[in-house]
Amino acid sequence: MAVTTRPRKSARRQRMEAAINYPLDWLEERSGLVGGVRYFLFRKVPGDTNWFHTLGSATLTAFLVQAVTGVILAMYYKPDPNSAYQSINHITNDLTLGWLVRGMHKWGASVFIILLFFHMARVFLFGAYKYPRELNWIVGVLLLVTGMLEGFTGYLLPWDQTAYWATVVGINLNGTAPILGPFLADFLRSGAEIGSDTLSRFYSLHMLLIPGLIFALIGLHLYLVVRLGVSSPPWSREAAGGGYSQDGAGPTTNGRAGLTQPTARSGWRRNGGDS
Ligand code: HEM
């Protein structure tokens, strides 16, 4: 019987591997971050996941493109009524690849929102919002609201006629809401009329507050995705929201499909009584 032996690594290769691994080992020993990322990337998902399950990651990618192009634009944009429009023109016409970065940010906003809706439709049609993923659906709804607010606040920034009048309509619409409407409109306008204070306010919301919120919500969203596992399609035996046995022994059709079988800290179980 032939015995196969692995070719020995050359000393040079061993040295190279050690040099590459050293910073990773250093970080892992002190933070456990490398193991965490490895767990996130190589965790098991149900065998019957399909292309529709990539829509969440596609939405995430679109958001990251917005974040990167937005940071570059912010280096040249001037949030002042006298110079905002000129600064946008300067970015588009004078800066190297400025037209590309601005185009990516402008069209990327629509791509992000469209993917967001596609992802939400996938989750809805697959019933992936059912137990135990209701909380992640709620986090998703907050992401939807903050995502749309990001689009609304960004639209004013070019400070051209379209931007101005679209914002007038948007603020007036908000103003018609019962009880809170007038306060909301005042807050958005930052005064009685749309002007330089409105632009500063929208800039700050668009650049700092809302993206910060979105990052935090995405972090929570992904934590819950990892904790609960990705659900199987509805035609699978392990589809989300499967049945539960009455004796508290857990799901009958493994409706909690995923890596973690979530149980409240107190040990309380759905249909499970006192276990
Ligand atoms: C910035 C926006 C969002 C990002 C980056 C995002 C990202 C993701 C990712 C990467 C996944 C796992 C893979 C997948 O199922 O596609 C996921 C799952 C999920 N998302 Fe989102 N999502 C966003 C918005 C939303 C919205 C608007 C909703 C619903 C209102 C939502 C509800 C869910 C639910 C319930 C799951 C679990 C699905 C399952 O286990 O099969 N997400 N999301």
Coordinates of C-alpha atoms and ligand atoms in Angstrom, one line a residue:
M1 CA 0.0 0.0 0.0
A2 CA 1.4 3.4 -1.0
V3 CA 1.8 5.8 1.8
T4 CA 1.3 9.4 0.8
T5 CA 3.3 12.0 2.8
R6 CA 2.7 15.7 2.7
P7 CA 5.5 17.7 1.2
R8 CA 7.4 19.4 3.9
K9 CA 7.1 23.2 3.9
S10 CA 10.2 25.0 3.1
A11 CA 11.9 27.1 5.8
R12 CA 11.1 30.2 3.8
R13 CA 7.4 29.4 3.6
Q14 CA 7.3 28.6 7.3
R15 CA 8.9 32.0 8.1
M16 CA 6.4 33.7 5.8
E17 CA 3.4 32.0 7.5
A18 CA 4.7 32.8 10.9
A19 CA 5.1 36.5 9.9
I20 CA 1.5 36.6 8.5
N21 CA 0.0 34.8 11.5
Y22 CA 1.9 36.8 14.2
P23 CA -0.4 39.9 14.1
L24 CA -3.5 37.8 13.8
D25 CA -2.4 35.6 16.8
W26 CA -1.5 38.8 18.7
L27 CA -5.0 40.2 18.1
E28 CA -6.8 36.9 18.8
E29 CA -5.0 36.3 22.1
R30 CA -6.0 39.8 23.4
S31 CA -9.5 40.1 21.9
G32 CA -10.9 36.9 20.5
L33 CA -11.9 39.0 17.5
V34 CA -10.3 36.8 14.8
G35 CA -12.2 33.7 16.1
G36 CA -15.4 35.8 16.2
V37 CA -15.0 36.9 12.5
R38 CA -14.1 33.3 11.5
Y39 CA -17.2 32.0 13.3
F40 CA -19.3 34.7 11.5
L41 CA -17.9 33.9 8.1
F42 CA -17.8 30.1 8.3
R43 CA -20.9 29.4 10.5
K44 CA -23.3 26.7 9.2
V45 CA -26.4 27.7 7.4
P46 CA -29.3 25.4 6.3
G47 CA -28.5 23.4 3.2
D48 CA -31.5 24.7 1.3
T49 CA -30.7 28.4 1.5
N50 CA -30.7 29.9 -2.0
W51 CA -29.9 33.1 -3.9
F52 CA -32.8 35.0 -2.3
H53 CA -30.9 34.7 1.0
T54 CA -28.1 36.8 -0.5
L55 CA -30.4 39.9 -0.6
G56 CA -29.5 40.9 3.0
S57 CA -25.8 40.9 2.2
A58 CA -26.4 42.7 -1.0
T59 CA -28.3 45.4 1.0
L60 CA -25.3 45.6 3.4
T61 CA -22.9 46.0 0.5
A62 CA -25.0 48.8 -1.0
F63 CA -25.0 50.5 2.4
L64 CA -21.2 50.2 2.8
V65 CA -20.7 51.7 -0.7
Q66 CA -22.9 54.6 0.4
A67 CA -20.8 55.0 3.6
V68 CA -17.5 55.1 1.7
T69 CA -18.6 57.4 -1.2
G70 CA -20.4 59.6 1.4
V71 CA -17.2 60.1 3.4
I72 CA -15.3 61.1 0.2
L73 CA -18.0 63.5 -0.8
A74 CA -18.1 65.1 2.7
M75 CA -14.4 66.0 2.2
Y76 CA -15.4 68.5 -0.5
Y77 CA -19.1 69.3 0.1
K78 CA -19.9 72.7 1.8
P79 CA -23.2 72.7 3.7
D80 CA -23.9 76.4 3.2
P81 CA -26.6 77.9 0.9
N82 CA -24.1 80.1 -0.9
S83 CA -21.6 77.4 -1.7
A84 CA -23.5 74.0 -1.5
Y85 CA -24.5 73.9 -5.2
Q86 CA -21.1 75.2 -6.4
S87 CA -19.3 72.6 -4.3
I88 CA -21.4 69.8 -5.8
N89 CA -20.6 71.2 -9.3
H90 CA -16.9 71.3 -8.3
I91 CA -17.0 67.7 -7.2
T92 CA -18.7 66.6 -10.4
N93 CA -16.7 68.6 -12.9
D94 CA -13.3 69.4 -11.5
L95 CA -12.2 66.6 -9.1
T96 CA -10.5 63.4 -10.4
L97 CA -13.2 60.7 -10.6
G98 CA -15.5 63.1 -8.7
W99 CA -18.3 62.4 -11.2
L100 CA -18.0 58.7 -10.5
V101 CA -18.0 59.0 -6.7
R102 CA -21.0 61.4 -6.8
G103 CA -22.8 59.2 -9.3
M104 CA -22.2 56.1 -7.2
H105 CA -23.6 57.9 -4.1
K106 CA -26.6 59.3 -5.9
W107 CA -27.6 56.2 -7.8
G108 CA -26.4 53.9 -5.0
A109 CA -29.0 55.5 -2.7
S110 CA -31.8 54.1 -5.0
V111 CA -30.0 50.7 -5.3
F112 CA -29.9 50.6 -1.4
I113 CA -33.6 51.3 -1.0
I114 CA -34.6 48.9 -3.8
L115 CA -32.5 46.1 -2.3
L116 CA -33.9 46.9 1.1
F117 CA -37.4 46.3 -0.2
F118 CA -36.4 43.1 -2.0
H119 CA -34.8 41.8 1.1
M120 CA -37.8 42.6 3.2
A121 CA -40.1 41.0 0.6
R122 CA -38.0 37.8 0.8
V123 CA -38.2 37.8 4.5
F124 CA -42.0 38.3 4.4
L125 CA -42.7 35.7 1.7
F126 CA -40.5 33.1 3.4
G127 CA -42.2 33.7 6.7
A128 CA -38.8 34.5 8.2
Y129 CA -40.3 37.1 10.5
K130 CA -42.1 34.4 12.5
Y131 CA -40.9 33.1 15.9
P132 CA -38.1 33.4 17.0
R133 CA -37.2 36.2 14.5
E134 CA -39.9 38.8 15.3
L135 CA -37.3 41.0 17.1
N136 CA -35.1 41.0 14.0
W137 CA -38.1 42.0 11.9
I138 CA -38.7 45.0 14.3
V139 CA -35.0 45.9 14.0
G140 CA -35.5 45.6 10.2
V141 CA -38.4 48.0 10.3
L142 CA -36.3 50.5 12.1
L143 CA -33.6 50.1 9.4
L144 CA -36.2 50.7 6.8
V145 CA -37.3 54.0 8.5
T146 CA -33.8 55.2 9.1
G147 CA -32.8 54.2 5.5
M148 CA -35.7 56.3 4.1
L149 CA -34.8 59.2 6.4
E150 CA -31.3 59.0 5.1
G151 CA -32.6 59.4 1.5
F152 CA -34.9 62.3 2.5
T153 CA -32.1 64.3 4.3
G154 CA -29.6 63.6 1.5
Y155 CA -31.9 64.9 -1.2
L156 CA -31.7 68.5 0.1
L157 CA -28.0 68.7 0.1
P158 CA -27.3 69.6 -3.6
W159 CA -29.4 72.8 -2.8
D160 CA -30.9 73.1 -6.3
Q161 CA -34.5 73.7 -7.3
T162 CA -35.5 70.0 -7.2
A163 CA -33.9 69.5 -3.8
Y164 CA -35.4 72.6 -2.3
W165 CA -39.0 72.0 -3.5
A166 CA -38.9 68.3 -2.8
T167 CA -37.9 69.1 0.8
V168 CA -40.7 71.8 1.0
V169 CA -43.2 69.1 0.0
G170 CA -41.7 66.5 2.4
I171 CA -41.7 68.8 5.4
N172 CA -45.2 70.0 4.6
L173 CA -46.4 66.4 4.4
N174 CA -44.8 65.6 7.8
G175 CA -46.4 68.8 9.2
T176 CA -49.9 67.4 8.5
A177 CA -49.5 64.5 10.9
P178 CA -51.8 64.7 13.9
I179 CA -50.5 66.3 17.1
L180 CA -46.7 65.7 16.4
G181 CA -46.8 67.0 12.8
P182 CA -46.2 70.7 13.5
F183 CA -43.4 70.0 15.9
L184 CA -41.8 67.6 13.5
A185 CA -42.0 70.1 10.7
D186 CA -40.4 72.8 12.9
F187 CA -37.7 70.5 14.0
L188 CA -36.9 69.5 10.3
R189 CA -37.0 73.1 9.1
S190 CA -35.0 74.3 12.1
G191 CA -37.1 77.5 12.1
A192 CA -40.0 79.1 10.3
E193 CA -38.5 78.8 6.9
I194 CA -36.2 76.5 4.9
G195 CA -32.8 78.2 4.9
S196 CA -29.2 77.8 6.0
D197 CA -30.2 76.3 9.3
T198 CA -32.3 73.6 7.6
L199 CA -29.3 72.7 5.4
S200 CA -27.0 72.4 8.4
R201 CA -29.6 70.3 10.2
F202 CA -30.1 68.0 7.3
Y203 CA -26.4 67.7 6.8
S204 CA -25.8 66.8 10.4
L205 CA -28.7 64.2 10.4
H206 CA -27.5 62.8 7.0
M207 CA -23.8 62.6 8.0
L208 CA -23.8 61.8 11.6
L209 CA -27.0 60.8 13.4
I210 CA -28.8 58.6 10.9
P211 CA -25.7 56.7 9.6
G212 CA -24.6 56.1 13.2
L213 CA -28.1 54.7 14.0
I214 CA -28.0 52.5 10.9
F215 CA -24.6 51.1 11.8
A216 CA -25.8 50.3 15.3
L217 CA -29.0 48.7 14.0
I218 CA -27.1 46.7 11.4
G219 CA -24.8 45.4 14.2
L220 CA -27.8 44.3 16.2
H221 CA -29.5 42.9 13.1
L222 CA -26.5 40.7 12.2
Y223 CA -26.0 39.6 15.8
L224 CA -29.6 38.3 15.8
V225 CA -29.0 36.7 12.4
V226 CA -26.0 34.8 13.8
R227 CA -27.7 34.0 17.1
L228 CA -30.9 32.7 15.6
G229 CA -29.5 31.2 12.4
V230 CA -30.9 31.8 8.9
S231 CA -34.3 30.3 8.3
S232 CA -35.0 27.7 5.6
P233 CA -37.4 28.4 2.7
P234 CA -41.1 27.8 3.3
W235 CA -41.2 24.6 1.3
S236 CA -38.6 23.1 3.6
R237 CA -39.4 20.9 6.6
E238 CA -37.4 23.3 8.8
A239 CA -39.2 26.4 7.6
A240 CA -39.5 29.3 10.1
G241 CA -42.4 29.2 12.5
G242 CA -42.8 25.4 12.5
G243 CA -45.1 23.7 15.0
Y244 CA -44.3 23.1 18.7
S245 CA -45.0 20.1 20.8
Q246 CA -47.4 20.6 23.8
D247 CA -45.1 18.9 26.3
G248 CA -42.5 21.6 26.0
A249 CA -40.0 19.3 24.4
G250 CA -39.5 22.0 21.7
P251 CA -40.3 22.4 18.1
T252 CA -41.8 19.4 16.3
T253 CA -40.6 20.5 12.8
N254 CA -37.6 22.2 14.1
G255 CA -39.2 25.6 13.5
R256 CA -36.3 27.1 15.4
A257 CA -33.9 26.0 12.7
G258 CA -30.5 27.6 13.1
L259 CA -27.5 27.2 15.2
T260 CA -28.9 28.5 18.4
Q261 CA -32.0 27.1 20.1
P262 CA -33.1 30.3 21.8
T263 CA -34.4 30.0 25.4
A264 CA -35.0 32.9 27.7
R265 CA -32.5 33.2 30.6
S266 CA -35.1 32.2 33.1
G267 CA -35.4 28.9 31.3
W268 CA -39.0 29.9 30.2
R269 CA -40.0 28.0 27.0
R270 CA -42.8 28.6 24.6
N271 CA -45.5 26.1 25.3
G272 CA -43.0 24.7 27.6
G273 CA -44.4 25.4 31.1
D274 CA -41.9 25.3 33.9
S275 CA -38.8 23.7 32.4
Ligands
HEM1 C1 -29.8 48.1 6.1 C2 -30.7 47.3 5.9 C3 -30.6 45.8 6.1 C4 -29.5 45.0 6.1 C5 -28.0 45.4 5.8 C6 -29.9 43.6 6.4 C7 -29.0 42.5 6.4 C8 -29.5 41.2 6.6 C9 -28.7 40.0 6.4 C10 -27.2 40.0 6.0 C11 -29.4 39.0 6.8 C12 -29.0 37.5 6.7 C13 -29.1 37.0 5.3 C14 -30.5 37.1 4.7 O1 -31.4 36.6 5.2 O2 -30.6 37.8 3.7 C15 -30.7 39.5 7.2 C16 -31.7 38.7 7.7 C17 -33.0 39.2 8.1 N1 -33.4 40.5 7.9 FE1 -32.4 42.0 7.2 N2 -31.2 43.6 6.6 C18 -31.7 44.9 6.4 C19 -33.1 45.3 6.5 C20 -34.1 44.5 6.9 C21 -35.5 44.9 6.9 C22 -36.0 46.2 6.3 C23 -36.2 43.8 7.4 C24 -37.7 43.7 7.7 C25 -38.5 44.7 8.0 C26 -35.3 42.8 7.7 C27 -35.6 41.6 8.4 C28 -34.7 40.5 8.5 C29 -35.1 39.2 9.1 C30 -36.4 38.9 9.8 C31 -34.0 38.4 8.9 C32 -33.8 36.9 9.3 C33 -34.2 36.1 8.0 C34 -33.9 34.6 8.2 O3 -33.5 34.2 9.2 O4 -34.2 33.9 7.2 N3 -34.0 43.2 7.4 N4 -30.7 40.8 7.1

